[in-house]
CSV table of C-alpha atoms in Angstrom, one decimal:
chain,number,residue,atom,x,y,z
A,1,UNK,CA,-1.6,99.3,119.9
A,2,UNK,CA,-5.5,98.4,119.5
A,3,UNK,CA,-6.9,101.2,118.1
A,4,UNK,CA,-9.8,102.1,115.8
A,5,UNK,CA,-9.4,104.7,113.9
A,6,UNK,CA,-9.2,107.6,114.9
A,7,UNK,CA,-11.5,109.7,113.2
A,8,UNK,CA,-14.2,107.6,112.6
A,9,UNK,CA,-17.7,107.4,114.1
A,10,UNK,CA,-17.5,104.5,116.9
A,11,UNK,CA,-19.8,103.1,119.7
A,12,UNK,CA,-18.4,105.2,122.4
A,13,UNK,CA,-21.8,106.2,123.5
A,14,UNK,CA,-23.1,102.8,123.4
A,15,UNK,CA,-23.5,100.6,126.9
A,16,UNK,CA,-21.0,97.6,127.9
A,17,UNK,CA,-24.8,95.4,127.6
A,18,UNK,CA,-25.2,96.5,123.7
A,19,UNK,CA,-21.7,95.1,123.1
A,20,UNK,CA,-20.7,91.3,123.2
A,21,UNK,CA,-17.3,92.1,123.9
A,22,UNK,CA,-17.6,94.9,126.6
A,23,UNK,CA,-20.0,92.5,128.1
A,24,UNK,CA,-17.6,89.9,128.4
A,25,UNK,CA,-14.7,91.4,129.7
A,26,UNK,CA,-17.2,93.2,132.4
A,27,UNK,CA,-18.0,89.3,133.3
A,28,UNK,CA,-13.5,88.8,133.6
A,29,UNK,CA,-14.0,91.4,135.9
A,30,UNK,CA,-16.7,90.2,138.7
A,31,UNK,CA,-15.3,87.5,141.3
A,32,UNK,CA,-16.1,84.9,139.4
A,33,UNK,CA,-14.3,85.8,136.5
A,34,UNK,CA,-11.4,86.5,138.4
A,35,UNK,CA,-11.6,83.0,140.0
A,36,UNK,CA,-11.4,81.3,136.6
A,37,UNK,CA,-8.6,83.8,135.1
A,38,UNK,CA,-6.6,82.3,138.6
A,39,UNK,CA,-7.5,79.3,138.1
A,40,UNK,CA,-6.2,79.5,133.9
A,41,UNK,CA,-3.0,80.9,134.3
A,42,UNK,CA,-1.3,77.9,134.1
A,43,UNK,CA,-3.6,76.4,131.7
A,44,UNK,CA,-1.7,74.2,128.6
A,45,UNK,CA,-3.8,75.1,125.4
A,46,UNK,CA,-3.4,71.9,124.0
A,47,UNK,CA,-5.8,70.7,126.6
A,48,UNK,CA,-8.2,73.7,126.5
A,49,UNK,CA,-11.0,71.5,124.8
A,50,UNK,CA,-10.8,69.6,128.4
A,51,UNK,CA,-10.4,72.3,130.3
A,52,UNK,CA,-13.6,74.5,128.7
A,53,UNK,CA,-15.6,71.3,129.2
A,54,UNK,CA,-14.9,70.8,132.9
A,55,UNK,CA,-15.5,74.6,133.4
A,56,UNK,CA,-18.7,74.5,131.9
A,57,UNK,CA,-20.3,72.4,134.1
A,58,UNK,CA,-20.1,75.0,137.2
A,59,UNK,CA,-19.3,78.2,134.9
A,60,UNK,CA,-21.6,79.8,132.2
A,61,UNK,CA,-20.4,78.8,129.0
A,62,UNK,CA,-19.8,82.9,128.2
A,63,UNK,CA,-17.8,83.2,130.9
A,64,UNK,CA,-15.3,80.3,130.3
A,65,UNK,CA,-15.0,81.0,126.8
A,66,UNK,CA,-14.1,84.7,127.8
A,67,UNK,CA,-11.6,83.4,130.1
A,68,UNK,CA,-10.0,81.0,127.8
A,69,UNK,CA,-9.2,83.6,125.5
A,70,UNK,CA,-8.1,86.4,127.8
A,71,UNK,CA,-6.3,83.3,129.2
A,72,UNK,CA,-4.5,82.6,126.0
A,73,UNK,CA,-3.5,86.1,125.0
A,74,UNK,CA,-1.9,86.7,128.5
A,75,UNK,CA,0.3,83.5,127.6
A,76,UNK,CA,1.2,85.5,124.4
A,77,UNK,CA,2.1,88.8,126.1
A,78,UNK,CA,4.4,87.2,128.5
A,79,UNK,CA,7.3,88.2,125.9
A,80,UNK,CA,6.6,91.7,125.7
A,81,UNK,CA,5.3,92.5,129.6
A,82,UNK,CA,7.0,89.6,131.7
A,83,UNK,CA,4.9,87.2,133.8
A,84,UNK,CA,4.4,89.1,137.1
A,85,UNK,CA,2.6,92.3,134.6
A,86,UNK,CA,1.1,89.8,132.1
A,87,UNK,CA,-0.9,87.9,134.2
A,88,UNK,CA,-2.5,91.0,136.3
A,89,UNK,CA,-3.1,92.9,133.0
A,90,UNK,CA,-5.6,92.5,130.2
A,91,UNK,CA,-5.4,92.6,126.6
A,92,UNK,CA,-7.3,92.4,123.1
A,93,UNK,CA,-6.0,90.1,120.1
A,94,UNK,CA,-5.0,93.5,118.7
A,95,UNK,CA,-3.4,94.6,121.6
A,96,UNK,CA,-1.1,92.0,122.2
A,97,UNK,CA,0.4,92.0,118.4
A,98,UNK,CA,0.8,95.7,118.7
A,99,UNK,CA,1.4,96.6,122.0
A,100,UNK,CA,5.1,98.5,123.0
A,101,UNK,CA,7.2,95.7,124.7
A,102,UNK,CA,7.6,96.8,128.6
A,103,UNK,CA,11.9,97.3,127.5
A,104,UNK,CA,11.1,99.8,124.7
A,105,UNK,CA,8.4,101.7,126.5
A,106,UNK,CA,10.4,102.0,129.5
A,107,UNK,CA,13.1,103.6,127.4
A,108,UNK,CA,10.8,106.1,126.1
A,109,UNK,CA,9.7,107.2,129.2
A,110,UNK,CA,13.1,107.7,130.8
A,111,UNK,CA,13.6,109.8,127.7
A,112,UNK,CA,10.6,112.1,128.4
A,113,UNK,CA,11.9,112.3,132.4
A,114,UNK,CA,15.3,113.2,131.5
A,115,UNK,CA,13.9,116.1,128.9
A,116,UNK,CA,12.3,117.3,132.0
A,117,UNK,CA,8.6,116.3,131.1
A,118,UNK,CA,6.0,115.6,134.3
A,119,UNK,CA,2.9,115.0,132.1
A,120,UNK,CA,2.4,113.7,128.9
A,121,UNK,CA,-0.6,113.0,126.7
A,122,UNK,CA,-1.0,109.8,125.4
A,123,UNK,CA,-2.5,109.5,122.2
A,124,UNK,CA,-3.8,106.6,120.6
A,125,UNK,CA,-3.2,104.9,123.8
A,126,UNK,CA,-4.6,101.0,123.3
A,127,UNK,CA,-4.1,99.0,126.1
A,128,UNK,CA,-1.9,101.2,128.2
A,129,UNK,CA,1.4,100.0,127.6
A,130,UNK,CA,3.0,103.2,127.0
A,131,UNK,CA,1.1,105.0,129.7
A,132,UNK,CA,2.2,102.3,132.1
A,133,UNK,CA,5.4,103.0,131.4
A,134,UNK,CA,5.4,106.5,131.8
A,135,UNK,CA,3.7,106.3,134.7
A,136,UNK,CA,6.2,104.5,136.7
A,137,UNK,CA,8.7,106.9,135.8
A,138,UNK,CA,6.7,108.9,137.8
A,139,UNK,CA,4.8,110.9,134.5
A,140,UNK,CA,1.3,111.9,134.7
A,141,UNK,CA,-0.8,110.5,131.8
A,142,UNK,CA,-4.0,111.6,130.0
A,143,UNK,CA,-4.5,108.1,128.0
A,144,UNK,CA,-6.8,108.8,124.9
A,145,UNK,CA,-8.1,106.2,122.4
A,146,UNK,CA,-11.7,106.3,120.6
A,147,UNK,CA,-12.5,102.4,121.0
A,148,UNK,CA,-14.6,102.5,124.2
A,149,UNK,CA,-13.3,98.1,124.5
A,150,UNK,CA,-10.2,99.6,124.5
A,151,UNK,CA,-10.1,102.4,127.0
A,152,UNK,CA,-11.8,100.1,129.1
A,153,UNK,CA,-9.1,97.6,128.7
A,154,UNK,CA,-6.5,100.2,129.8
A,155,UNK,CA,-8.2,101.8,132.5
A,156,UNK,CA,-8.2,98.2,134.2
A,157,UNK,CA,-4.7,97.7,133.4
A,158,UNK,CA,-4.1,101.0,135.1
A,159,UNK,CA,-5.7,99.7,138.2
A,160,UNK,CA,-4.4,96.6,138.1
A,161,UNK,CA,-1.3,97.7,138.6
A,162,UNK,CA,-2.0,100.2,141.3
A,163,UNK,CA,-1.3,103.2,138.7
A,164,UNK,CA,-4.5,104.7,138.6
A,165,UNK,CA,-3.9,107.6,140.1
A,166,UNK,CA,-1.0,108.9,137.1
A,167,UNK,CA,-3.4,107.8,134.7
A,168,UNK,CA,-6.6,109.2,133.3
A,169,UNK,CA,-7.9,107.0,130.8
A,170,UNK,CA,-10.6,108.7,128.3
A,171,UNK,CA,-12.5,107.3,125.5
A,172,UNK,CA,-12.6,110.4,122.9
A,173,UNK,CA,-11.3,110.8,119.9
A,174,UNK,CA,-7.9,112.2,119.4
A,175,UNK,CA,-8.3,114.9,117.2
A,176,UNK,CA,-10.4,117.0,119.3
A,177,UNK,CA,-8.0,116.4,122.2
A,178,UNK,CA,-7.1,119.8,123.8
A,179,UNK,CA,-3.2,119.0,124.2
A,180,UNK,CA,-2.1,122.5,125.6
A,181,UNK,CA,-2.1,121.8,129.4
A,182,UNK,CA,0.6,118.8,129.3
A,183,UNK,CA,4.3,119.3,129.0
A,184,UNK,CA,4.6,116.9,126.2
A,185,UNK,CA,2.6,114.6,123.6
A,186,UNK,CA,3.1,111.0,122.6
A,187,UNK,CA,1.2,109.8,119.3
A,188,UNK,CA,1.3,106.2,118.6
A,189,UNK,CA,-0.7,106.3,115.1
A,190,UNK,CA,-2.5,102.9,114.3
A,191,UNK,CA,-0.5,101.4,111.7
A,192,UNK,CA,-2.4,97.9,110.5
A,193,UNK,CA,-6.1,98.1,108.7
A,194,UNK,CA,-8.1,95.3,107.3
A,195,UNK,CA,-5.6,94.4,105.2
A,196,UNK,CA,-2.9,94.3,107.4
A,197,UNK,CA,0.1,96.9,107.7
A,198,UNK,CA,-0.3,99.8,106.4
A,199,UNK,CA,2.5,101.1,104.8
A,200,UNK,CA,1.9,104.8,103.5
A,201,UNK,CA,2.3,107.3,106.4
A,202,UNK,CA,-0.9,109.4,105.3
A,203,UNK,CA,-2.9,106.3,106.1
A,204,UNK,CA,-2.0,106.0,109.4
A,205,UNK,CA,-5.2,106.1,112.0
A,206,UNK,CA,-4.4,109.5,112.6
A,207,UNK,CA,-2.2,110.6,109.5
A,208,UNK,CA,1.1,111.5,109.7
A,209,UNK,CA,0.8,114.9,109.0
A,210,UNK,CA,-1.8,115.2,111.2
A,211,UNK,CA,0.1,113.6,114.3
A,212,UNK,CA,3.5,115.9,113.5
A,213,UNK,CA,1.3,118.9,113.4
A,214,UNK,CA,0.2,117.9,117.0
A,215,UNK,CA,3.7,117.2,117.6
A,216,UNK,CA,5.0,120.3,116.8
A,217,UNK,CA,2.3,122.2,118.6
A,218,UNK,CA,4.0,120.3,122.0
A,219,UNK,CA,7.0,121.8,124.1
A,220,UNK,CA,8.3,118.4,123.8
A,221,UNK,CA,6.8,114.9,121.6
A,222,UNK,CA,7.4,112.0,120.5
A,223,UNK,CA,6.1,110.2,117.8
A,224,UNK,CA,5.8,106.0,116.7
A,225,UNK,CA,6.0,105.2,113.4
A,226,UNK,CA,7.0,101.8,111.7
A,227,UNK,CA,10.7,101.5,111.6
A,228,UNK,CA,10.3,101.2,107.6
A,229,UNK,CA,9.7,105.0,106.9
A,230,UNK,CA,11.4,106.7,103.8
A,231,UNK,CA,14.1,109.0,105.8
A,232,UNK,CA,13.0,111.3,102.9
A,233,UNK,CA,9.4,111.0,104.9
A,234,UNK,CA,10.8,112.5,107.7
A,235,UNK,CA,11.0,116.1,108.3
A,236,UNK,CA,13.5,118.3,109.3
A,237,UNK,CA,12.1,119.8,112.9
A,238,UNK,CA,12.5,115.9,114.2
A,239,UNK,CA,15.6,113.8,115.7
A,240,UNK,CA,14.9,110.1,114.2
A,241,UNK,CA,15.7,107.5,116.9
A,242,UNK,CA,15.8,103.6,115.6
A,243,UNK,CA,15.2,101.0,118.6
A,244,UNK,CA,16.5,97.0,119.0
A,245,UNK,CA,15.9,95.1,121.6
A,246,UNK,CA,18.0,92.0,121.7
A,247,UNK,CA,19.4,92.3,117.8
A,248,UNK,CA,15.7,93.1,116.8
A,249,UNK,CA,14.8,96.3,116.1
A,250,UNK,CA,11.5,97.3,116.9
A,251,UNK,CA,10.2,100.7,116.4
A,252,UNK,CA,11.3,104.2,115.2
A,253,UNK,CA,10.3,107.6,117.1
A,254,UNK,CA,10.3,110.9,116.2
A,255,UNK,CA,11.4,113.5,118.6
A,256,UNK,CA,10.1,117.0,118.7
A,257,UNK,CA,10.8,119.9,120.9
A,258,UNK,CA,13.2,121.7,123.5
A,259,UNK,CA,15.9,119.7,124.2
A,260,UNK,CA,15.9,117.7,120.9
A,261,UNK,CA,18.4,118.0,118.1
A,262,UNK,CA,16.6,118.4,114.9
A,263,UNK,CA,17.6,116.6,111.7
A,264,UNK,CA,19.9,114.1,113.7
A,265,UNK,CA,19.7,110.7,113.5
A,266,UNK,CA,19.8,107.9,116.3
A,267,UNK,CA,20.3,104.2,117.2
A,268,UNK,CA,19.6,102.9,120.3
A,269,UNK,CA,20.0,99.3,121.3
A,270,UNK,CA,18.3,97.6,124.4
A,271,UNK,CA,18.8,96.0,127.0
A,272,UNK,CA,22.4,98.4,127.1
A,273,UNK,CA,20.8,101.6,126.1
A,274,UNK,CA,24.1,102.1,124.2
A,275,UNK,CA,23.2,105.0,121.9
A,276,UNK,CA,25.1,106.2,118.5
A,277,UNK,CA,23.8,109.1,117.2
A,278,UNK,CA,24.8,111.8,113.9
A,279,UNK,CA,23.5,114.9,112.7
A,280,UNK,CA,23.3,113.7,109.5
A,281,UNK,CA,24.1,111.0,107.3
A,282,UNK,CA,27.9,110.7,106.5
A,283,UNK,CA,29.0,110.4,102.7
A,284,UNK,CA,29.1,107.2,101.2
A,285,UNK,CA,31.5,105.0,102.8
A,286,UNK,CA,34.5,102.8,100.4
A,287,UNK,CA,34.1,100.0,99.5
A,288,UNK,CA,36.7,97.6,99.2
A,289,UNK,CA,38.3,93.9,99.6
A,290,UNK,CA,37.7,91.2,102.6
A,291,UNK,CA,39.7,91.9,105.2
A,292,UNK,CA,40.3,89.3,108.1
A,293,UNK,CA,37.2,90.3,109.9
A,294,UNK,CA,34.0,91.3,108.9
A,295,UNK,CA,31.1,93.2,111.1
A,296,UNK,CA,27.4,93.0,111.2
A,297,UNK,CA,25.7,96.0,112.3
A,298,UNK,CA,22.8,96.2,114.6
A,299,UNK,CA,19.5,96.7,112.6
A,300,UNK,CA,18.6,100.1,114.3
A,301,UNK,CA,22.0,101.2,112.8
A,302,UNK,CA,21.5,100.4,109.9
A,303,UNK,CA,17.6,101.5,109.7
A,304,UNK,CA,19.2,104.8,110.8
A,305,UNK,CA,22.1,105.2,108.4
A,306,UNK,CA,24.7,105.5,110.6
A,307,UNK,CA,26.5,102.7,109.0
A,308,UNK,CA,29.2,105.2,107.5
A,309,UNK,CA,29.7,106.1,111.3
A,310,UNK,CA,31.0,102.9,112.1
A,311,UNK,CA,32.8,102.4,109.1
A,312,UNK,CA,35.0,105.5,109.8
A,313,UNK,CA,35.4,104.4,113.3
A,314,UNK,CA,37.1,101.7,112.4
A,315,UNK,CA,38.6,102.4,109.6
A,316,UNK,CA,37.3,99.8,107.7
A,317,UNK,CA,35.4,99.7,104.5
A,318,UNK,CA,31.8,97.5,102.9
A,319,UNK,CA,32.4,94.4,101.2
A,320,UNK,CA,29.9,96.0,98.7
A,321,UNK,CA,28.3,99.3,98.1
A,322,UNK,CA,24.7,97.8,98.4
A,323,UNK,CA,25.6,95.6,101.5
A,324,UNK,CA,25.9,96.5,105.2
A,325,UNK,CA,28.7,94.3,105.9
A,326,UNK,CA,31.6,96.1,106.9
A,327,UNK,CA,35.3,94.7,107.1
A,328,UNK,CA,38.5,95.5,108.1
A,329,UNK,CA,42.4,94.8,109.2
A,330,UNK,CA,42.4,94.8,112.3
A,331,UNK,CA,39.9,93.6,115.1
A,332,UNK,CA,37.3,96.4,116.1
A,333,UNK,CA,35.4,96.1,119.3
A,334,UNK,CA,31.6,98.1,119.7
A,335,UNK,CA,28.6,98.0,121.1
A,336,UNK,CA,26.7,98.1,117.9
A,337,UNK,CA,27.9,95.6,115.7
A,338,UNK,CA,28.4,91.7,116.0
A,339,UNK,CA,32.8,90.9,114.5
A,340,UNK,CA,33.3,87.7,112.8
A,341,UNK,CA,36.9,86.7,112.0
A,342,UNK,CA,37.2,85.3,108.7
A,343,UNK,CA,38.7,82.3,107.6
A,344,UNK,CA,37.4,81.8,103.9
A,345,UNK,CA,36.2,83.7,101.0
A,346,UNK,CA,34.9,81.6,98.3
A,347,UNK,CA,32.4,82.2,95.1
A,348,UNK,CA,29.1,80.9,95.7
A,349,UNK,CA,29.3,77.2,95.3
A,350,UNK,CA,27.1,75.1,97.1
A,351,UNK,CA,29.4,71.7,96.5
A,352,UNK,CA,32.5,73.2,97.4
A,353,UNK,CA,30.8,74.6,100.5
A,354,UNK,CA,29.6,71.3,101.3
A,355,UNK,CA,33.3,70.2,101.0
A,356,UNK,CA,35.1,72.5,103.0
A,357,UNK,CA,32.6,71.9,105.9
A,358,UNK,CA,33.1,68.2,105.9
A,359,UNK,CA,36.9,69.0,105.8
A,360,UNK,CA,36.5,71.1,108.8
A,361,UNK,CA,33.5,69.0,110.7
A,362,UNK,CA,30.8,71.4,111.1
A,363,UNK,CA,28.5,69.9,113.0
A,364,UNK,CA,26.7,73.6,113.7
A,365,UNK,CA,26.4,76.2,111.0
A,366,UNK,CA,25.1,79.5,111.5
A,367,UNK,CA,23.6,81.1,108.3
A,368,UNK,CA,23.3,84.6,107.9
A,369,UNK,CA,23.0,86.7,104.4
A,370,UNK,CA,22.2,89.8,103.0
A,371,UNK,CA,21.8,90.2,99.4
A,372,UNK,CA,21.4,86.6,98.8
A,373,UNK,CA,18.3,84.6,97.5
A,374,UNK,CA,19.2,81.3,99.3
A,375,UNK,CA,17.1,80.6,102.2
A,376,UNK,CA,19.1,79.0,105.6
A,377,UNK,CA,17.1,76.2,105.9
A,378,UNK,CA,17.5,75.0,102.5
A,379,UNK,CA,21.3,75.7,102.9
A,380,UNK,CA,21.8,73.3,106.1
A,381,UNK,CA,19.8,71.0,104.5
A,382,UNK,CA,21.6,70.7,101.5
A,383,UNK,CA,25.0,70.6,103.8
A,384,UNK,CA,24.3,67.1,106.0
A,385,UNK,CA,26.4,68.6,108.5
A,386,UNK,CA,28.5,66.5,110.7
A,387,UNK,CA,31.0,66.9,113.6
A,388,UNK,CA,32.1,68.6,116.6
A,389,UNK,CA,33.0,71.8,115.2
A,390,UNK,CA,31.0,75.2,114.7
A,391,UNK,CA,31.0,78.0,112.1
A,392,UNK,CA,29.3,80.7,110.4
A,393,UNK,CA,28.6,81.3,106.4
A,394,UNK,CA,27.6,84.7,105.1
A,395,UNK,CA,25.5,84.6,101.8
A,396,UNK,CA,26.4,88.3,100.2
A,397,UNK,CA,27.8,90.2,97.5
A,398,UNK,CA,31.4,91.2,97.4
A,399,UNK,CA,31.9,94.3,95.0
A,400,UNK,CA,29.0,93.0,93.1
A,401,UNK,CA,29.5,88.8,92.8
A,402,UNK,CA,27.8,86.1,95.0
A,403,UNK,CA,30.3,84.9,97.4
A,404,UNK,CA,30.7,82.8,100.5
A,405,UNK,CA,32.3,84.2,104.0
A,406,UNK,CA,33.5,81.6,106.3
A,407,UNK,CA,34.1,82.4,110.0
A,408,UNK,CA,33.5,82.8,113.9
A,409,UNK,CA,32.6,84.7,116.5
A,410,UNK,CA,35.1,87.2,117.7
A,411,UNK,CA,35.2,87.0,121.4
């Protein structure tokens, strides 16, 4: 979320009037702000040049710039917060790109409810997202963040949306936080500096040792990290839990605490909430020919390493030892992958590709690949595909050569 970091010096004490910023989303905030965020929220940015001019003449020119923008970014967090939440809320540039969608959050929180927890402190808070959440699942929230833009942003997305009273937004910074009087703790560490993403754990805004230390210290936590971490990163006192939304995964947490299993590993997929989950990683799974249908398996399952789980399920085996393709026999129906029945398996040949789709009349071809340079694109490009017919090409590696899958969607 938009965060600073943590443990650095920051104009908390400083007044909304010393800061150009806090001064302009004070002015979103006064009637006439509101009336131009009303009037924007249907606003095409192609025309915003237009627009800003008209508004000018009756608004100052502060104003209408601030609104533009906040105008913009609501547009943007549409995706993640829906239009009835998006257009009532407010947001930073930051805060947008790094907010928890409203699916993933809500997930969370039901989480914390069902592990018994009535308050939680939110760490590293940003625009409120998480405490939202939370909040409507009935959880009392101490929202913390040390950017005083920031906490002001959440606080009037608290209100907003008539949650004020669950949440208590303070502008502090983390570390000093005394945790001991909620039931549990949620760190969401900032993870992007002014070079972008920040990929080493101990330079997350807090560090990661820092914010499992805090964890542990809990009766219950969880803790946001980027869903990239070395498993070897992750210690044994926490239960890993992958999440996708739509085929996308989006974040990993780490659970600590009573009614957690520690060491396990977890993939959840949204909007089901279908869950597959493993004490431990499995042994390496065989490897072996193409069968007649091949299975791709959600990302969260394979960020979590529960592709061996599958495999044994259905007794199949991966095309390749470095590729999470699985195939098998006989048709095998889950939640958690995506089942292709195969028609063709060919060496990688771009001409004779192009052949056998003309032969067929593939008018549509999905691409999909995994251990493959070619880019999709390029590939339907190159194909000058033509007809009523529809199929689907993996790019991969079977036991070690570049080959071509052809097939469709089972069901």
């Amino acid at each position: 979320m938009d965060r600073v970091n943590a443990t650095t010096p920051s104009a908390s004490s400083a007044s909304s009037a010393d800061d150009p910023a806090r001064a302009a989303f004070a002015a979103l905030r006064t009637p006439e702000g509101q009336q131009l965020l009303a009037e924007l929220r249907d606003h095409d940015p192609a025309d915003e040049l237009a627009t800003a001019t008209r508004l000018r003449r009756a608004h100052p020119a502060e104003l209408v710039s601030a609104a533009l923008g906040q105008a913009r970014l609501r547009q943007r967090a549409v995706a993640k917060f829906g239009a009835e939440d998006a257009y009532r809320m407010y947001f930073t540039p930051n805060g947008v790109e790094q907010a928890t969608r409203t699916s993933v959050a809500a997930h969370r929180a039901a989480r914390f409810v069902g592990l018994g927890v009535r308050s939680v402190a939110d760490l590293c808070c940003g625009i409120g997202g998480d405490a939202i959440a939370l909040a409507r699942a009935g959880i009392s929230v101490l929202a913390v963040d040390r950017d005083p833009l920031t906490t002001e942003v959440a606080r009037a997305n608290a209100e907003a949306l008539g949650l004020g009273e669950l949440i208590e937004v303070r502008c502090a910074d983390v570390t000093e936080i005394d945790t001991a009087p909620y039931d549990a703790v949620f760190v969401d560490p900032a993870r992007r500096g002014g070079r972008g993403r920040i990929f080493d754990p101990e330079a997350y805004s807090p560090p990661l040792s820092w914010a499992t230390a805090a964890a542990l210290k809990a009766p219950r936590a969880a803790l946001k990290i980027a869903p990239g971490i070395p498993h070897e990163a992750i210690g044994p006192e926490a239960e890993a839990e992958w999440i996708s939304d739509g085929g996308d995964v989006k974040e990993a947490v780490l659970w600590y605490g009573e009614g957690i299993a520690p060491g396990s590993f977890r993939a959840t997929l949204l909007p089901s909430g279908a869950t597959l989950s493993a004490p431990a990683p499995l042994p390496a799974p065989p490897v072996g020919p193409v069968g007649r249908y091949l299975y791709e398996p959600d990302g969260a399952v394979i960020r979590a390493h529960l592709v061996a789980d599958l495999v044994e399920r259905c007794g199949g085996r991966l095309v390749d030892e470095t590729i999470a393709y699985i195939t098998s026999d006989e048709p095998f129906s889950s939640p958690y992958v995506a089942g292709y029945r195969i028609t063709d398996e060919l060496p990688f040949n771009m001409k004779r590709l192009k052949a056998l789709l003309r032969e067929r009349q593939v008018g549509v071809l999905t691409v999909k690949k995994r251990g493959s340079a070619v880019e999709p694109e390029e590939l339907r490009r190159r194909m000058k595909l033509s007809g009523p017919n529809a199929a689907t090409v993996f790019l991969t590696r079977v036991a070690g050569a570049p080959t071509m899958l052809i097939g469709h969607p089972l069901g």
